[in-house]
Amino acid sequence: MSRVNDALSSLVSALIPALPDEDETAADQRHENALVLTKGILSNHKRSAESYDINHVSDLIKKKLWRENDAPDKAIQYSNLYSRLLTLPILTQKWAILYLLHQLGDPPSENADITSSHSPHSTGQKGRHETRLERPSSSARFGKDDQGPAPNNASFSARLNQLSTPSADLQNNRKINGRNGIGHHPPSSTSEAVSARGDPDLASPKADGERPTEATLLRDLPFTLQGLSSTNLIFSSSTTLQLPSTLPVPIISLLHTLAEPSLLYRGLSEFVQSREEGLIGQSLRSAIGSELRSYLGLIATLEGEIRRAIMNLNGAETKISIGKAGVTLKRCVVWTRDATMGLRLMSLMAEESKSRKGGQLISFIHSFSTSYGDPFVAAFAERLLVHLTRPFYDMLRQWIYDGELSDPYHEFFVIEQDQEQNEDKNADLRRAPATSVWEDKYKLDHDTVPSIITEDFAKKVFLIGKSLNFIRYGCRDSAWVEAYSKDASKELHYGDTATLEAFIDKAYKTTMTRLIYLMDDKFKLFDHLDALKKYLLLGQGDFIALLMESLSSNLDRPAGSQYRHTLTAQLEHAIRGSNAQYDSPDVLRRLDARLLELSHGEIGWDVFTLEYKVDSPVDVVITPWANKQYLVVFNFLWRIKRVEFALGSTWRRCMTGARGVLASVDDKMGRDWKVARCCIAEMIHFVNQLQYYILFEVIEASWDQLQAAIAKPNCTLDDLIDAHTKYLKAITHKGLLGSARSTITGTREDSFTSQLHYLLKIMLAYKDAVDGLYSFSVAEFTRRQEFAAKIETRTAQGKWGLGDKDDEDPPSPLPGDRAPKGKSRLPERATDSPVPPLLLHPGADDQMLPALRKRLQDLSADFRARLVVLLGDLSVQPDVDMKFLGVVMNFNDVYRPERRRKRREGGAKEKEKEKDKERERERKTPGEKAGRLKDAAGESKASSADGSWARRQVDRGSEKS
């Protein structure tokens, strides 16, 4: 009992403050009266057997908040606090606490209760916070006694007001003099003295000069950490927290540290509630919201520790150190250190997310787990990435299993391009309609590839989805895609990298195998490539030979007289007469003959070409650009074949005539034919070596490389496209069809293509000149035969073989009838002869042969000069095969290769020297002609009347000349 009396005496002494200018006897009497009152309260207190509904009181408070506030924020805040109150086991009088709060919220009456004297300068919300946190047990006890059935409740309230409520004069003095007025006016009654000795937190507000205690700050701390203003710590804005100015520097430093998580929490709360047009951005907000809820759980635990420590103080804060209670501001700083670090990281992520999206945002957060050595930072980033990457892996799953891009906010690293961009790109001949599905419909954006996957991994994923999309829409095999999606679809999530790579590798192999199978088996891609090689690259030799032989007579005519139906008929004839007839009908129906764009002066050889038509989806590999390259190579090889065919025909004619017609005129033109046959042999050797090089060293070697690339086990459609493009580029480059290279002139004329064009043109001109020489030889042979027949006839008649009249009008060596004297007589085949028309007139025997000789000599010299330059350019090529071509063409070193670029500095002087030599040759030629004619005339006059003897002398003079 003595312990109870001592405890009550201590409690009364603590609650009733000492009054100034009060004698000791009055103070003891006031203390004794309060002690007697307290004992009476305790002795008359009875526990109620009734059960009170806590939910009913909670509903009353909530309705009051809804009624007095337009916004629902206060009611929501109360619901949160109410749920936390229910979880505190240390508070047993929860109903009394809520009822007291409900009564405190009512307007004050004339008989002011305990809250009327609490703090006239505090708001209702601050009073609630202080009551709930500072003295929860006292509030609960008082609230329950007010509602209990004890008979002395009214007297208890009255006497409690006498002890704790200041008089009206004292309240007026407070209003006039402010918070410090209570210390300047002595009390006028015993009740005033009791109020002055009472607890300052309950009886009167703090003076302006007083500093809040650490316990008071601890009571306010949970609200501050949640971003809510409290009595002493007020948020003036979303980024500013006002601290009391009377606090010492160490406390200010601790509050600064604790203010950081408070401000970060307010900013993150606003960020989480904001809206973001992006699935990954929304996922980031959800992950941060989850972390903030964990942070609130930490604050609730901290609040429980603070309440327990304040209850252990029992109002003796001045006597017992608050550190012994277990909770201090320093310890709160330590307990919230990890949470502060997490809030910092989330605040940085939230700030950076405004300028990043999709894969860039994932890479930024992933950098915290890979670029920082702090285990806490790495673990925190990994925990966020689990939530953040869920939308990304959902998009990834749909892409690699369905071939569909589900990315409404453009956050995935695969981009679906607009149709307008595709139409602009389709202007390039490299692309075809199906190409837009494969190459232009989707694009890999390397900037948005997240760092959680590698670049090779991203390319695999891109190829898988693009292949599935192409199989569905390009190959029209959507049934297989749907079945594959049902069987192989798996859930993907962050963290299990090995399993994810296994899924991707399996999907990659399955998809690529199916696509290559469709292109080979269903659409016959490799059969089309083989057909292009046989028909457009002249791999089918018997077909090309028969086609050229059947078309030669038609193609010699002008281009305007060519008709497509005639060419198509000859093409069908060549197919039926060669091994091409055994090819697939689908391949043969795609082969067609057509004419190129006509130009003035061209013949059929210049405009004829073959065409091989392909359709979708094969045109993804054989693009319009590829068709154009095939056309260029075919036209070049067709021109070489034409020259070979023309030189071969001329060579056969020469060899056949050498045993007949040409042997009869060997005394006059034997040397000319020997030189012509040697030059034709050089040209045939050049054409054969060039053709062998292109067909075997270039095309066949490139074809083997293409076959090897196609046969690889992991070959994809992109690999096929790249291998085919490389195949065509190798043919055009090694086949001497590359771009121009500037040499002495700096023009495209110096490219291999132009050089070969002029060489082939010279060969055709030389062939025409040799045909003219052959026609002249036949005409000479015919004239001699006529002379011999005439001599025999006249001799049989007993006349001279030749008379003076025959010498005056010698027969023309060209076929045709004689024309009357003084009239021009042109031969019938004058228009078909390669000899210039000015030389084709009667009596031109002595001018035609020298002109033919000069033309043959000039063409032969031009051919050798250009061939020497070509061999010089080939000798310095880095490619071994192109060097080998030069060696084969000049295997016996009969030519001396010379590069034109070596003469770049003296190019102008060399040109001048060549022009001087040309002018000198032109000056010498007329003199030699005149000398030969004069000698022939002299011999004719000095000859006898015998015609045969005179003719032999003329022939001998011609041979000498």
XYZ file of N, CA, C and O in Angstrom, residues 842-935:
376
model
N 33.603 0.755 -160.366
C 34.415 0.124 -161.414
C 35.785 0.793 -161.498
O 35.956 1.986 -161.306
N 36.746 -0.042 -161.715
C 38.099 0.461 -161.845
C 38.762 0.735 -160.532
O 39.814 1.380 -160.501
N 38.160 0.247 -159.405
C 38.743 0.503 -158.091
C 39.630 -0.633 -157.636
O 39.869 -0.780 -156.446
N 40.104 -1.459 -158.531
C 40.901 -2.632 -158.159
C 42.173 -2.216 -157.433
O 42.514 -2.796 -156.393
N 42.850 -1.231 -157.966
C 44.134 -0.841 -157.396
C 43.973 -0.068 -156.086
O 44.936 0.072 -155.338
N 42.749 0.474 -155.748
C 42.538 1.220 -154.499
C 41.938 0.364 -153.389
O 42.170 0.612 -152.222
N 41.165 -0.672 -153.756
C 40.462 -1.465 -152.757
C 41.411 -2.301 -151.918
O 41.322 -2.322 -150.679
N 42.327 -2.990 -152.518
C 43.211 -3.871 -151.784
C 44.092 -3.112 -150.794
O 44.211 -3.509 -149.629
N 44.724 -1.986 -151.204
C 45.493 -1.231 -150.190
C 44.620 -0.707 -149.044
O 45.063 -0.668 -147.894
N 43.387 -0.321 -149.364
C 42.500 0.154 -148.294
C 42.163 -0.967 -147.312
O 42.139 -0.766 -146.088
N 41.895 -2.171 -147.843
C 41.633 -3.304 -146.964
C 42.852 -3.639 -146.127
O 42.739 -3.938 -144.926
N 44.021 -3.604 -146.761
C 45.234 -3.899 -146.009
C 45.445 -2.891 -144.872
O 45.807 -3.256 -143.749
N 45.231 -1.614 -145.174
C 45.414 -0.591 -144.142
C 44.418 -0.758 -143.005
O 44.747 -0.624 -141.819
N 43.170 -1.083 -143.339
C 42.151 -1.246 -142.288
C 42.476 -2.443 -141.403
O 42.379 -2.366 -140.175
N 42.880 -3.539 -142.032
C 43.253 -4.704 -141.235
C 44.457 -4.405 -140.345
O 44.513 -4.826 -139.190
N 45.417 -3.666 -140.908
C 46.603 -3.338 -140.136
C 46.266 -2.413 -138.958
O 46.750 -2.609 -137.845
N 45.412 -1.424 -139.169
C 45.040 -0.499 -138.094
C 44.248 -1.207 -136.999
O 44.485 -0.998 -135.799
N 43.290 -2.050 -137.401
C 42.497 -2.773 -136.406
C 43.362 -3.722 -135.597
O 43.194 -3.859 -134.378
N 44.298 -4.392 -136.275
C 45.188 -5.307 -135.564
C 46.072 -4.549 -134.575
O 46.268 -4.986 -133.429
N 46.588 -3.389 -134.976
C 47.424 -2.595 -134.071
C 46.604 -2.066 -132.898
O 47.076 -2.068 -131.745
N 45.389 -1.623 -133.167
C 44.529 -1.123 -132.087
C 44.182 -2.239 -131.108
O 44.169 -2.039 -129.886
N 43.919 -3.419 -131.639
C 43.618 -4.565 -130.778
C 44.784 -4.883 -129.853
O 44.615 -5.070 -128.641
N 46.002 -4.924 -130.424
C 47.164 -5.248 -129.600
C 47.434 -4.159 -128.560
O 47.821 -4.450 -127.428
N 47.244 -2.902 -128.975
C 47.505 -1.810 -128.032
C 46.547 -1.874 -126.839
O 46.965 -1.742 -125.673
N 45.281 -2.094 -127.106
C 44.317 -2.171 -126.009
C 44.504 -3.440 -125.182
O 44.293 -3.437 -123.962
N 44.900 -4.504 -125.822
C 45.144 -5.737 -125.093
C 46.344 -5.586 -124.154
O 46.338 -6.102 -123.029
N 47.351 -4.874 -124.595
C 48.527 -4.646 -123.753
C 48.142 -3.840 -122.510
O 48.586 -4.114 -121.401
N 47.292 -2.824 -122.685
C 46.838 -2.029 -121.542
C 46.008 -2.888 -120.583
O 46.156 -2.802 -119.351
N 45.137 -3.725 -121.124
C 44.321 -4.601 -120.279
C 45.194 -5.565 -119.480
O 44.986 -5.769 -118.278
N 46.195 -6.156 -120.146
C 47.086 -7.070 -119.425
C 47.882 -6.339 -118.353
O 48.158 -6.901 -117.280
N 48.246 -5.099 -118.629
C 48.947 -4.318 -117.615
C 48.084 -4.047 -116.406
O 48.561 -4.107 -115.254
N 46.814 -3.737 -116.608
C 45.904 -3.513 -115.482
C 45.637 -4.799 -114.702
O 45.513 -4.781 -113.475
N 45.546 -5.923 -115.419
C 45.311 -7.194 -114.731
C 46.511 -7.621 -113.895
O 46.349 -8.282 -112.859
N 47.705 -7.256 -114.303
C 48.906 -7.699 -113.601
C 49.049 -7.075 -112.217
O 49.791 -7.594 -111.386
N 48.368 -5.968 -111.975
C 48.492 -5.293 -110.681
C 47.246 -5.469 -109.823
O 47.116 -4.814 -108.792
N 46.339 -6.345 -110.209
C 45.137 -6.572 -109.422
C 45.461 -7.387 -108.174
O 46.274 -8.317 -108.218
N 44.825 -7.070 -107.027
C 45.089 -7.855 -105.812
C 44.501 -9.248 -105.868
O 44.963 -10.141 -105.149
N 43.488 -9.457 -106.703
C 42.850 -10.766 -106.789
C 43.727 -11.716 -107.607
O 44.194 -11.386 -108.708
N 43.943 -12.906 -107.080
C 44.835 -13.870 -107.730
C 44.235 -14.365 -109.034
O 44.959 -14.562 -110.030
N 42.927 -14.582 -109.069
C 42.297 -15.094 -110.284
C 42.409 -14.101 -111.437
O 42.616 -14.501 -112.596
N 42.272 -12.812 -111.148
C 42.394 -11.808 -112.202
C 43.837 -11.725 -112.695
O 44.080 -11.532 -113.899
N 44.802 -11.882 -111.828
C 46.197 -11.958 -112.276
C 46.420 -13.184 -113.152
O 47.142 -13.121 -114.153
N 45.785 -14.279 -112.757
C 45.936 -15.512 -113.538
C 45.374 -15.361 -114.947
O 45.908 -15.942 -115.905
N 44.308 -14.592 -115.092
C 43.762 -14.339 -116.433
C 44.797 -13.652 -117.317
O 44.957 -14.011 -118.495
N 45.501 -12.665 -116.779
C 46.542 -12.006 -117.558
C 47.663 -12.948 -117.923
O 48.219 -12.876 -119.039
N 48.020 -13.860 -117.032
C 49.089 -14.820 -117.333
C 48.656 -15.774 -118.430
O 49.434 -16.105 -119.348
N 47.415 -16.243 -118.380
C 46.933 -17.186 -119.398
C 46.859 -16.523 -120.761
O 47.198 -17.138 -121.790
N 46.424 -15.281 -120.833
C 46.331 -14.590 -122.115
C 47.711 -14.312 -122.709
O 47.847 -14.205 -123.939
N 48.720 -14.182 -121.889
C 50.071 -13.866 -122.360
C 51.044 -14.931 -121.855
O 52.088 -14.626 -121.288
N 50.694 -16.203 -122.081
C 51.473 -17.294 -121.514
C 52.875 -17.388 -122.121
O 53.808 -17.877 -121.495
N 53.050 -16.924 -123.388
C 54.356 -16.999 -124.029
C 55.036 -15.634 -124.134
O 55.999 -15.485 -124.908
N 54.534 -14.656 -123.383
C 55.132 -13.311 -123.333
C 55.241 -12.663 -124.705
O 56.199 -11.936 -124.994
N 54.250 -12.930 -125.533
C 54.271 -12.283 -126.844
C 53.877 -10.813 -126.727
O 54.269 -9.985 -127.561
N 53.143 -10.466 -125.678
C 52.778 -9.073 -125.426
C 53.604 -8.543 -124.257
O 54.025 -9.299 -123.373
N 53.796 -7.275 -124.278
C 54.492 -6.613 -123.179
C 53.482 -5.740 -122.422
O 53.150 -4.643 -122.869
N 52.982 -6.244 -121.315
C 51.944 -5.481 -120.599
C 52.456 -4.113 -120.179
O 53.595 -3.947 -119.753
N 51.569 -3.154 -120.322
C 51.920 -1.778 -119.992
C 50.717 -1.125 -119.332
O 49.604 -1.153 -119.867
N 50.977 -0.542 -118.163
C 49.900 0.162 -117.455
C 49.860 1.599 -117.906
O 50.870 2.302 -117.931
N 48.649 2.052 -118.202
C 48.502 3.424 -118.698
C 48.753 4.446 -117.611
O 49.139 5.564 -117.881
N 48.576 4.039 -116.347
C 48.788 4.993 -115.267
C 50.259 5.347 -115.094
O 50.607 6.349 -114.506
N 51.152 4.482 -115.580
C 52.569 4.810 -115.505
C 52.921 5.990 -116.395
O 53.934 6.628 -116.205
N 52.106 6.249 -117.372
C 52.371 7.349 -118.293
C 51.499 8.548 -117.976
O 51.253 9.376 -118.834
N 51.042 8.643 -116.745
C 50.124 9.724 -116.414
C 50.807 11.083 -116.535
O 50.244 12.033 -117.028
N 52.063 11.141 -116.071
C 52.733 12.443 -116.097
C 53.025 12.866 -117.521
O 52.878 14.025 -117.891
N 53.494 11.950 -118.336
C 53.793 12.308 -119.726
C 52.710 11.910 -120.680
O 52.994 11.613 -121.847
N 51.479 11.876 -120.196
C 50.376 11.430 -121.042
C 50.152 12.347 -122.233
O 49.922 11.890 -123.356
N 50.228 13.647 -122.015
C 50.005 14.591 -123.122
C 51.071 14.446 -124.190
O 50.788 14.466 -125.396
N 52.339 14.271 -123.769
C 53.422 14.107 -124.748
C 53.252 12.828 -125.545
O 53.484 12.800 -126.766
N 52.846 11.750 -124.871
C 52.635 10.492 -125.580
C 51.514 10.619 -126.603
O 51.598 10.087 -127.721
N 50.447 11.320 -126.224
C 49.353 11.521 -127.183
C 49.827 12.297 -128.402
O 49.470 11.974 -129.543
N 50.625 13.328 -128.158
C 51.133 14.112 -129.287
C 52.012 13.264 -130.195
O 51.961 13.361 -131.421
N 52.855 12.401 -129.608
C 53.704 11.530 -130.419
C 52.867 10.575 -131.252
O 53.159 10.325 -132.429
N 51.812 10.023 -130.656
C 50.952 9.112 -131.414
C 50.264 9.831 -132.565
O 50.147 9.303 -133.677
N 49.814 11.060 -132.336
C 49.178 11.824 -133.412
C 50.181 12.134 -134.525
O 49.843 12.071 -135.718
N 51.425 12.474 -134.163
C 52.442 12.745 -135.189
C 52.719 11.515 -136.025
O 52.852 11.597 -137.260
N 52.818 10.349 -135.380
C 53.036 9.110 -136.132
C 51.873 8.815 -137.059
O 52.069 8.373 -138.200
N 50.658 9.078 -136.590
C 49.482 8.842 -137.436
C 49.493 9.754 -138.645
O 49.224 9.323 -139.795
N 49.815 11.030 -138.475
C 49.883 11.958 -139.609
C 50.997 11.575 -140.587
O 50.840 11.689 -141.799
N 52.115 11.080 -140.064
C 53.220 10.663 -140.939
C 52.827 9.460 -141.776
O 53.152 9.382 -142.969
N 52.108 8.524 -141.160
C 51.648 7.372 -141.933
C 50.675 7.791 -143.015
O 50.685 7.263 -144.131
N 49.795 8.765 -142.692
C 48.850 9.230 -143.708
C 49.557 9.932 -144.865
O 49.139 9.830 -146.013
N 50.661 10.649 -144.587
C 51.392 11.312 -145.661
C 52.109 10.308 -146.555
O 52.197 10.472 -147.758
N 52.622 9.242 -145.969
C 53.365 8.254 -146.749
C 52.446 7.386 -147.589
O 52.818 6.938 -148.674
N 51.264 7.139 -147.159
C 50.384 6.202 -147.867
C 50.046 6.654 -149.280
O 50.172 5.861 -150.227
N 49.645 7.917 -149.553
C 49.350 8.312 -150.944
C 50.565 8.206 -151.852
O 50.448 7.812 -153.014
N 51.771 8.516 -151.363
C 52.970 8.409 -152.189
C 53.262 6.980 -152.576
O 53.637 6.689 -153.721
N 53.106 6.094 -151.620
C 53.357 4.688 -151.948
C 52.360 4.175 -152.963
O 52.701 3.429 -153.887
N 51.085 4.619 -152.781
C 50.077 4.189 -153.759
C 50.428 4.697 -155.151
O 50.368 3.960 -156.153
N 50.806 5.963 -155.249
C 51.143 6.529 -156.577
C 52.333 5.814 -157.192
O 52.376 5.541 -158.399
N 53.354 5.492 -156.372
C 54.529 4.785 -156.891
C 54.169 3.420 -157.419
O 54.648 3.003 -158.484
N 53.331 2.714 -156.672
C 52.956 1.385 -157.133
C 52.155 1.467 -158.429
O 52.330 0.654 -159.341
N 51.240 2.431 -158.537
C 50.458 2.568 -159.766
C 51.337 2.925 -160.954
O 51.133 2.442 -162.071
N 52.361 3.800 -160.734
C 53.260 4.215 -161.826
C 54.090 3.042 -162.322
O 54.271 2.840 -163.528
N 54.581 2.242 -161.395
C 55.364 1.072 -161.777
C 54.521 0.080 -162.547
O 54.968 -0.496 -163.559
